[in-house]
mmCIF file of C-alpha atoms in Angstrom:
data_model
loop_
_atom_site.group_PDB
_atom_site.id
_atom_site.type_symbol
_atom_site.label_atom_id
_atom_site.label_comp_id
_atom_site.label_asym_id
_atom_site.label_seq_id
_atom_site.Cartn_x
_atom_site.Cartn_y
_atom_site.Cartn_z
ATOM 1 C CA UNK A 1 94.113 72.430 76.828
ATOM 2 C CA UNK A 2 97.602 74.307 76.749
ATOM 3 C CA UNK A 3 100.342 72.359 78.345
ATOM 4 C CA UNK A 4 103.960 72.022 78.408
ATOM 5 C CA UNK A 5 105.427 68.358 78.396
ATOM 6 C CA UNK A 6 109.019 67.631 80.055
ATOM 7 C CA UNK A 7 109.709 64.184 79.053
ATOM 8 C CA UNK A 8 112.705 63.306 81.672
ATOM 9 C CA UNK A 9 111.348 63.617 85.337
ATOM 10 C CA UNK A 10 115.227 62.809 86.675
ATOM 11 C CA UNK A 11 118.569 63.035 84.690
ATOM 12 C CA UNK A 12 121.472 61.361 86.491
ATOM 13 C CA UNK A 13 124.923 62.252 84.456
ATOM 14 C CA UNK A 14 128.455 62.271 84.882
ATOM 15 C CA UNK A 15 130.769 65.205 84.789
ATOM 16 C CA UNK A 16 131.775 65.805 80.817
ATOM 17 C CA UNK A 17 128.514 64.494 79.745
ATOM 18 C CA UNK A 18 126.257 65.981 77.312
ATOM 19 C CA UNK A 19 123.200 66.773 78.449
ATOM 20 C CA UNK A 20 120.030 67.371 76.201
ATOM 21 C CA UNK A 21 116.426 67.721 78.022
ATOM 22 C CA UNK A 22 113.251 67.771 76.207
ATOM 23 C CA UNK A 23 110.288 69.860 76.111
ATOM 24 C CA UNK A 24 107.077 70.198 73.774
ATOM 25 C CA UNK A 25 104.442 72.267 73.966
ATOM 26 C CA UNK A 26 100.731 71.965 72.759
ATOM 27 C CA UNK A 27 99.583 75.608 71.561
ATOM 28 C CA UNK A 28 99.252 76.123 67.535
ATOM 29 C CA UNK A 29 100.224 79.983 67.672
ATOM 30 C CA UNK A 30 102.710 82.401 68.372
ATOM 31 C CA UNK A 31 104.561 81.400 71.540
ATOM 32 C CA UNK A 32 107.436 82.968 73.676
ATOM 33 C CA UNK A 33 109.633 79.901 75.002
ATOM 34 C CA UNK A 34 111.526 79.806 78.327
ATOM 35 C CA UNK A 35 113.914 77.985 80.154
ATOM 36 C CA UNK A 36 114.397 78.659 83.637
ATOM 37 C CA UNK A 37 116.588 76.502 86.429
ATOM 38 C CA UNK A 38 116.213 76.233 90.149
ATOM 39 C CA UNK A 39 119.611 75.475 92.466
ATOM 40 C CA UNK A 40 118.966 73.512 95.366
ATOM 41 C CA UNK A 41 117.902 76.181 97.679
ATOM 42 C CA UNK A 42 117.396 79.162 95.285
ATOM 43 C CA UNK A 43 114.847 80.761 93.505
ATOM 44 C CA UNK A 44 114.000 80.360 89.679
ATOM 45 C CA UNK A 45 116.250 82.047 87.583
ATOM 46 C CA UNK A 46 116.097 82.880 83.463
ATOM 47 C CA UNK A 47 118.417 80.147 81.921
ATOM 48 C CA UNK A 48 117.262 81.242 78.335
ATOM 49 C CA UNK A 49 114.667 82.486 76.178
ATOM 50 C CA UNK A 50 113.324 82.238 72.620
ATOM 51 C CA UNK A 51 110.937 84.780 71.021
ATOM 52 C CA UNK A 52 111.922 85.336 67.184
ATOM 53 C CA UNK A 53 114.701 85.098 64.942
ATOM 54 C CA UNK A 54 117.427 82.291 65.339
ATOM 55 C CA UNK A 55 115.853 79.360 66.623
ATOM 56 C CA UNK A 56 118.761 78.123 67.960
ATOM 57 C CA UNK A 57 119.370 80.663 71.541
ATOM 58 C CA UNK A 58 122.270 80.595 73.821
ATOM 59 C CA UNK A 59 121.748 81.277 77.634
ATOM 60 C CA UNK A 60 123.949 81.624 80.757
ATOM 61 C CA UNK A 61 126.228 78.899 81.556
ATOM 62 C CA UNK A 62 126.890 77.517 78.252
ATOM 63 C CA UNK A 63 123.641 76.101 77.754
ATOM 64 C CA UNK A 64 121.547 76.742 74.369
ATOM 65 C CA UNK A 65 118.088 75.344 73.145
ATOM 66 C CA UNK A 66 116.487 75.190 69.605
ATOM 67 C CA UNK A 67 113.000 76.200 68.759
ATOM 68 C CA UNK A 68 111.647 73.392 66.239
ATOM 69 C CA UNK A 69 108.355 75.290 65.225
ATOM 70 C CA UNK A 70 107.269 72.061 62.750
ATOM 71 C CA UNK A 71 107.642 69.784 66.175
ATOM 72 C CA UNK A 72 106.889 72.057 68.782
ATOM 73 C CA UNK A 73 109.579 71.638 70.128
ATOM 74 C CA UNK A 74 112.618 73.506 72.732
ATOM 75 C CA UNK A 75 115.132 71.453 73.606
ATOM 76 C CA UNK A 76 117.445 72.808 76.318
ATOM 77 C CA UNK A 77 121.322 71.447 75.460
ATOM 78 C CA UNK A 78 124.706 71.281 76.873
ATOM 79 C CA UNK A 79 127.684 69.736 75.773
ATOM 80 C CA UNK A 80 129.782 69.162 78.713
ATOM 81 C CA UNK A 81 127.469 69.677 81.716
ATOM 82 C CA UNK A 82 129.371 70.364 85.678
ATOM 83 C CA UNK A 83 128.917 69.321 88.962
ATOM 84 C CA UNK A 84 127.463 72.831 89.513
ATOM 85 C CA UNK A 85 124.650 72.140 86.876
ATOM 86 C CA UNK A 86 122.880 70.057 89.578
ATOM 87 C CA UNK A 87 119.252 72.037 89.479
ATOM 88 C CA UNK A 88 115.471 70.936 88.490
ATOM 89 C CA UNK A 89 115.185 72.714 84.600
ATOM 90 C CA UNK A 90 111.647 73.926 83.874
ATOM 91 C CA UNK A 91 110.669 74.567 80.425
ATOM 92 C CA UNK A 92 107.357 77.241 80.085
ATOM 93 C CA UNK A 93 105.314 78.995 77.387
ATOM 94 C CA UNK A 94 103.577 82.184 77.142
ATOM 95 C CA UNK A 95 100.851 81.849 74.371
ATOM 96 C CA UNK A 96 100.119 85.000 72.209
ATOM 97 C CA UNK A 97 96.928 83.631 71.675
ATOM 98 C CA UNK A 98 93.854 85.699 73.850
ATOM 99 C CA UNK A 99 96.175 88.470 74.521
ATOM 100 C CA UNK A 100 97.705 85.762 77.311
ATOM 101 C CA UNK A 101 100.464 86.761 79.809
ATOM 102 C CA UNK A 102 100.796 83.367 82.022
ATOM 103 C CA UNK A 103 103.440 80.991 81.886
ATOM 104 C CA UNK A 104 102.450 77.326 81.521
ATOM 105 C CA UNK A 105 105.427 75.385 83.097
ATOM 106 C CA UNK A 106 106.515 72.077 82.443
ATOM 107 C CA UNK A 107 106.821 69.460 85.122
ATOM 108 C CA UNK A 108 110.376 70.244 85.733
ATOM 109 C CA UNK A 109 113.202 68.001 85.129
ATOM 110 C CA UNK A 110 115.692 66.997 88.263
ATOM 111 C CA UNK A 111 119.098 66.710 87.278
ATOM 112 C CA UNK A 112 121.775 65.223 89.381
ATOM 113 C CA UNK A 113 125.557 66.022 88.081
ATOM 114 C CA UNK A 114 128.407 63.202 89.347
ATOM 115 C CA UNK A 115 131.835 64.179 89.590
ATOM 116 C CA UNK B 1 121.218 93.619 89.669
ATOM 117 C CA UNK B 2 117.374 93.789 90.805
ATOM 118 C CA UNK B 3 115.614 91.107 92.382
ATOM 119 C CA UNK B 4 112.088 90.428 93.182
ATOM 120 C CA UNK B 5 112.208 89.670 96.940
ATOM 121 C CA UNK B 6 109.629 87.868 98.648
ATOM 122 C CA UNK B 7 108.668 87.974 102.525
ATOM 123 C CA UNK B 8 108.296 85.985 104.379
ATOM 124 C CA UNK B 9 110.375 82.736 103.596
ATOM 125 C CA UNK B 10 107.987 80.305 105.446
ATOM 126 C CA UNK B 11 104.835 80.560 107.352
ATOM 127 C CA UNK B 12 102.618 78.150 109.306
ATOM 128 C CA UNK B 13 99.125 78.751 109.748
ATOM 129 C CA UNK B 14 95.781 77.042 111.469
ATOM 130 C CA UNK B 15 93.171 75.943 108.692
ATOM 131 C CA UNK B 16 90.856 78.742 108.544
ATOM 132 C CA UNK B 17 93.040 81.641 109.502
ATOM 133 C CA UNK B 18 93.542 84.942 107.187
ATOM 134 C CA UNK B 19 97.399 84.506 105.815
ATOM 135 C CA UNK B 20 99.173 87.860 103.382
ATOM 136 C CA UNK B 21 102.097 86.858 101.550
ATOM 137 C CA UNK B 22 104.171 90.127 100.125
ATOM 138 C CA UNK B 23 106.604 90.692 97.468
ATOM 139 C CA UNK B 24 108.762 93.662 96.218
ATOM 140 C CA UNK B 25 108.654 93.244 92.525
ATOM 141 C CA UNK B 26 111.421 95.081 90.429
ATOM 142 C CA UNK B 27 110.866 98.553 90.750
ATOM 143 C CA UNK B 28 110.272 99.661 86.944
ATOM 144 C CA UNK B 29 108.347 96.475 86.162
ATOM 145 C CA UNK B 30 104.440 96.889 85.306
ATOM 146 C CA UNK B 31 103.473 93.714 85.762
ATOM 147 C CA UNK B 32 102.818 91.081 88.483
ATOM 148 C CA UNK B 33 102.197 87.642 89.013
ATOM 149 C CA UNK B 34 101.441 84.814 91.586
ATOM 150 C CA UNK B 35 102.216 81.406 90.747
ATOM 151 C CA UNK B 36 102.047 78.245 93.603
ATOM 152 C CA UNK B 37 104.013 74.914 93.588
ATOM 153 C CA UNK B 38 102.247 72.213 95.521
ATOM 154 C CA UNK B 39 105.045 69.817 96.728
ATOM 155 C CA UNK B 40 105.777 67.529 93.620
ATOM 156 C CA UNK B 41 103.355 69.069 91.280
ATOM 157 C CA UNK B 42 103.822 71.517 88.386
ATOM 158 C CA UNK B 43 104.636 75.639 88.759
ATOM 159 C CA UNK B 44 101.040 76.718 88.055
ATOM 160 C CA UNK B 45 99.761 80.466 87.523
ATOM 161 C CA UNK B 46 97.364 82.082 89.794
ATOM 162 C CA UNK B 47 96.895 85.767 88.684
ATOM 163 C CA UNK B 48 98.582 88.748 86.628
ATOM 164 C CA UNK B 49 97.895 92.041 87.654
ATOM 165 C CA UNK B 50 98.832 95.260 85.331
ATOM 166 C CA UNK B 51 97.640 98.899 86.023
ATOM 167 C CA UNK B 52 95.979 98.171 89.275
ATOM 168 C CA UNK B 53 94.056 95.556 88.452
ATOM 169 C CA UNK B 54 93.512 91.387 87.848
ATOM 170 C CA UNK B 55 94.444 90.910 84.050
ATOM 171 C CA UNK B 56 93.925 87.635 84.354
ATOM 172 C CA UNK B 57 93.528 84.577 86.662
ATOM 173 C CA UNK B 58 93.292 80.896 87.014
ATOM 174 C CA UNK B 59 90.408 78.662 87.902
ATOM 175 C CA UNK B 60 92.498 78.086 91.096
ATOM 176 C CA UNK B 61 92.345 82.074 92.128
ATOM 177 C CA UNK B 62 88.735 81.494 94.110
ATOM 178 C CA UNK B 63 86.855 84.685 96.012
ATOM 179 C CA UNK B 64 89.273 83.192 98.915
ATOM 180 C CA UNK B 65 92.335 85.104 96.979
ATOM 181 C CA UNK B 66 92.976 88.632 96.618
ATOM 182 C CA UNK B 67 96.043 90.729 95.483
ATOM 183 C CA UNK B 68 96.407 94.428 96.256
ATOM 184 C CA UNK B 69 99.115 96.894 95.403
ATOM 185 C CA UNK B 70 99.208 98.808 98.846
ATOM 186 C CA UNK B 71 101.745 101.311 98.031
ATOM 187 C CA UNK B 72 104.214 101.788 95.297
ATOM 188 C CA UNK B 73 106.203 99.057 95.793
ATOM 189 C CA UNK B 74 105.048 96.391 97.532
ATOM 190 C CA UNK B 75 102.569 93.144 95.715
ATOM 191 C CA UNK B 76 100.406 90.865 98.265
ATOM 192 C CA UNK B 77 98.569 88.049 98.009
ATOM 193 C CA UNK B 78 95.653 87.547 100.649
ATOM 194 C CA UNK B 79 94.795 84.038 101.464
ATOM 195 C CA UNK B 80 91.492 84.920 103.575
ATOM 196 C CA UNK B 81 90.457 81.220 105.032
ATOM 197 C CA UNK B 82 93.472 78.680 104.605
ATOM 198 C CA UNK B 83 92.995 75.111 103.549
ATOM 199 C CA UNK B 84 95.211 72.398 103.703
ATOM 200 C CA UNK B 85 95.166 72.051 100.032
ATOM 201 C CA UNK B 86 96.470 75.704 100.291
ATOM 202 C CA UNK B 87 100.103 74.358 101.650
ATOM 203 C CA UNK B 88 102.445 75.009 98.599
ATOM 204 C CA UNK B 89 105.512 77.508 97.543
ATOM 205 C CA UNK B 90 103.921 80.994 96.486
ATOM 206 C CA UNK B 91 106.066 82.087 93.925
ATOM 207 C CA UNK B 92 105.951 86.107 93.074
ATOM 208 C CA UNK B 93 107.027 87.675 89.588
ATOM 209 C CA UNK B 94 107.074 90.340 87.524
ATOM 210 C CA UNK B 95 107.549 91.488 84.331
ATOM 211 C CA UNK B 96 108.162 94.944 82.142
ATOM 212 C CA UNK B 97 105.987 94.475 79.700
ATOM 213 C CA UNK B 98 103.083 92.060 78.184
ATOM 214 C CA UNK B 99 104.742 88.746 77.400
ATOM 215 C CA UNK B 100 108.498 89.447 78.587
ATOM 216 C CA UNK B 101 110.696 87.632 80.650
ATOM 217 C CA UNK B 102 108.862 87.121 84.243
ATOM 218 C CA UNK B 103 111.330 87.488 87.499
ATOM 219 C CA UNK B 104 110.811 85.163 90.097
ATOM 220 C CA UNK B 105 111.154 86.047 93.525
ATOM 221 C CA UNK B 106 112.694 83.059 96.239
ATOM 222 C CA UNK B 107 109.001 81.910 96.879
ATOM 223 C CA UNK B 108 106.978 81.647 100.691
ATOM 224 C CA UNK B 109 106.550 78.448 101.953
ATOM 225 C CA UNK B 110 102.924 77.940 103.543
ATOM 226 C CA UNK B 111 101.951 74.924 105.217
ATOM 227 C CA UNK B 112 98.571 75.088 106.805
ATOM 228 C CA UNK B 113 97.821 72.490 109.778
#
C-alpha cells in the first residue's frame, strides 16, 4: 500500500540548532513531494514543494528539503531553527500513478523550539 | 492573498443526527478535497471532486458522505447519520489543477456525543 513514513514523532531542540526531519515514501513512480507545517492554532500551510528539476527546494522560512529519488527520500532541513518554528511538520505525496490526485500524509512530526 | 475558509470552526452533534460542514475554496481553483484528522492519527483523504463530480474517494467516504457544490462558491460535506468514530478535524482544500499544490482551509472540529 502507498504510505508516507515520518520517522521522528517529537523533536525537542534548542534555539540555533539544526534541525533535519525525515520522511520516506513507498510509491515506485512519479511523485509530487510536499511539506506542509501547522502553528499551534492554525491551519496547514505549504512549507515547500518538490516536483522536477533541482532536488534540493527551498521553502518559506529558511527551510529547504532534498528529493533522494534512489532512497525515496525528502528530508525537510534547517540550519538554525527559532523559537517561532514550534509547529507539527507533515510530509505528503501525490502519486502520478492511476491518474491520482490525493495526498498521502505522513504521521506528522511535533517539534518543540527552546529559547 | 486567498484563503480557503472553512465554517464552522467547531460543532457538536447527537450520534445519529444529519451534520453539513462548508468551505469556500479559492475562487479560481477547480478542484476540491476533504481530508479528516482523528485526534492523534494521520491527515487522511476522503474525496476529490473536479467538474461537478467525485474524482475520487477513500474507502472511508461510505453512502453516509456526500459533497455538493451548491452554488459557485461554496464546497460541503454532508455527514447524514453521525457516529462517534465520525469525531475528527474536517480539513477542506483545493487545488488549480490535477496534482498541484492543495490549500488547506483552518479545518471544523466535530465531536459527536
Amino acid at each position: 500500500a502507498q504510505s508516507v513514513s515520518q520517522h521522528n514523532h517529537h523533536v525537542i531542540l534548542s534555539e540555533a540548532a539544526s534541525l533535519e526531519l525525515g520522511c520516506n515514501y513507498s510509491y515506485g513512480g512519479t511523485v509530487n513531494l510536499f511539506w506542509y507545517v501547522q502553528y499551534p492554532g492554525q491551519h496547514l500551510q505549504l512549507l515547500l514543494k518538490y516536483f522536477s528539476g533541482d532536488p534540493l527546494v527551498k521553502g518559506i522560512k529558511g527551510f529547504e528539503a532534498e528529493f533522494i529519488k534512489s532512497k525515496f527520500s525528502f528530508n525537510l532541513r534547517k540550519p538554525s531553527v527559532q523559537w517561532s518554528d514550534t509547529a507539527e511538520y507533515f510530509c505528503a505525496v501525490i502519486s502520478f500513478s492511476g491518474g491520482y490526485n490525493k495526498l498521502i500524509f505522513g504521521a506528522g512530526t511535533r517539534l518543540a523550539v527552546h529559547p | 492573498e486567498p484563503e480557503v475558509t472553512q465554517t464552522p470552526s467547531h460543532q457538536v452533534t447527537q450520534m445519529g443526527q444529519e451534520v453539513i460542514l462548508r468551505c469556500v475554496p479559492i475562487s479560481n481553483h477547480l478542484y476540491f478535497y476533504w481530508y479528516r484528522q482523528i485526534l492523534g492519527q494521520k491527515v487522511e483523504f476522503l474525496v476529490s471532486f473536479y467538474n461537478n463530480e467525485i474524482s475520487e474517494k477513500s474507502e472511508i467516504f461510505d453512502d453516509q458522505f456526500s459533497v455538493e457544490r451548491p452554488d459557485g462558491s461554496n464546497f460541503t460535506l454532508k455527514i447524514r447519520s453521525t457516529k462517534l468514530e465520525d469525531s475528527a478535524m474536517y480539513f477542506c482544500a483545493s487545488s488549480s489543477r490535477i496534482q498541484e499544490t492543495q490549500y488547506f482551509g483552518p479545518g471544523t472540529r466535530l465531536l459527536v456525543l
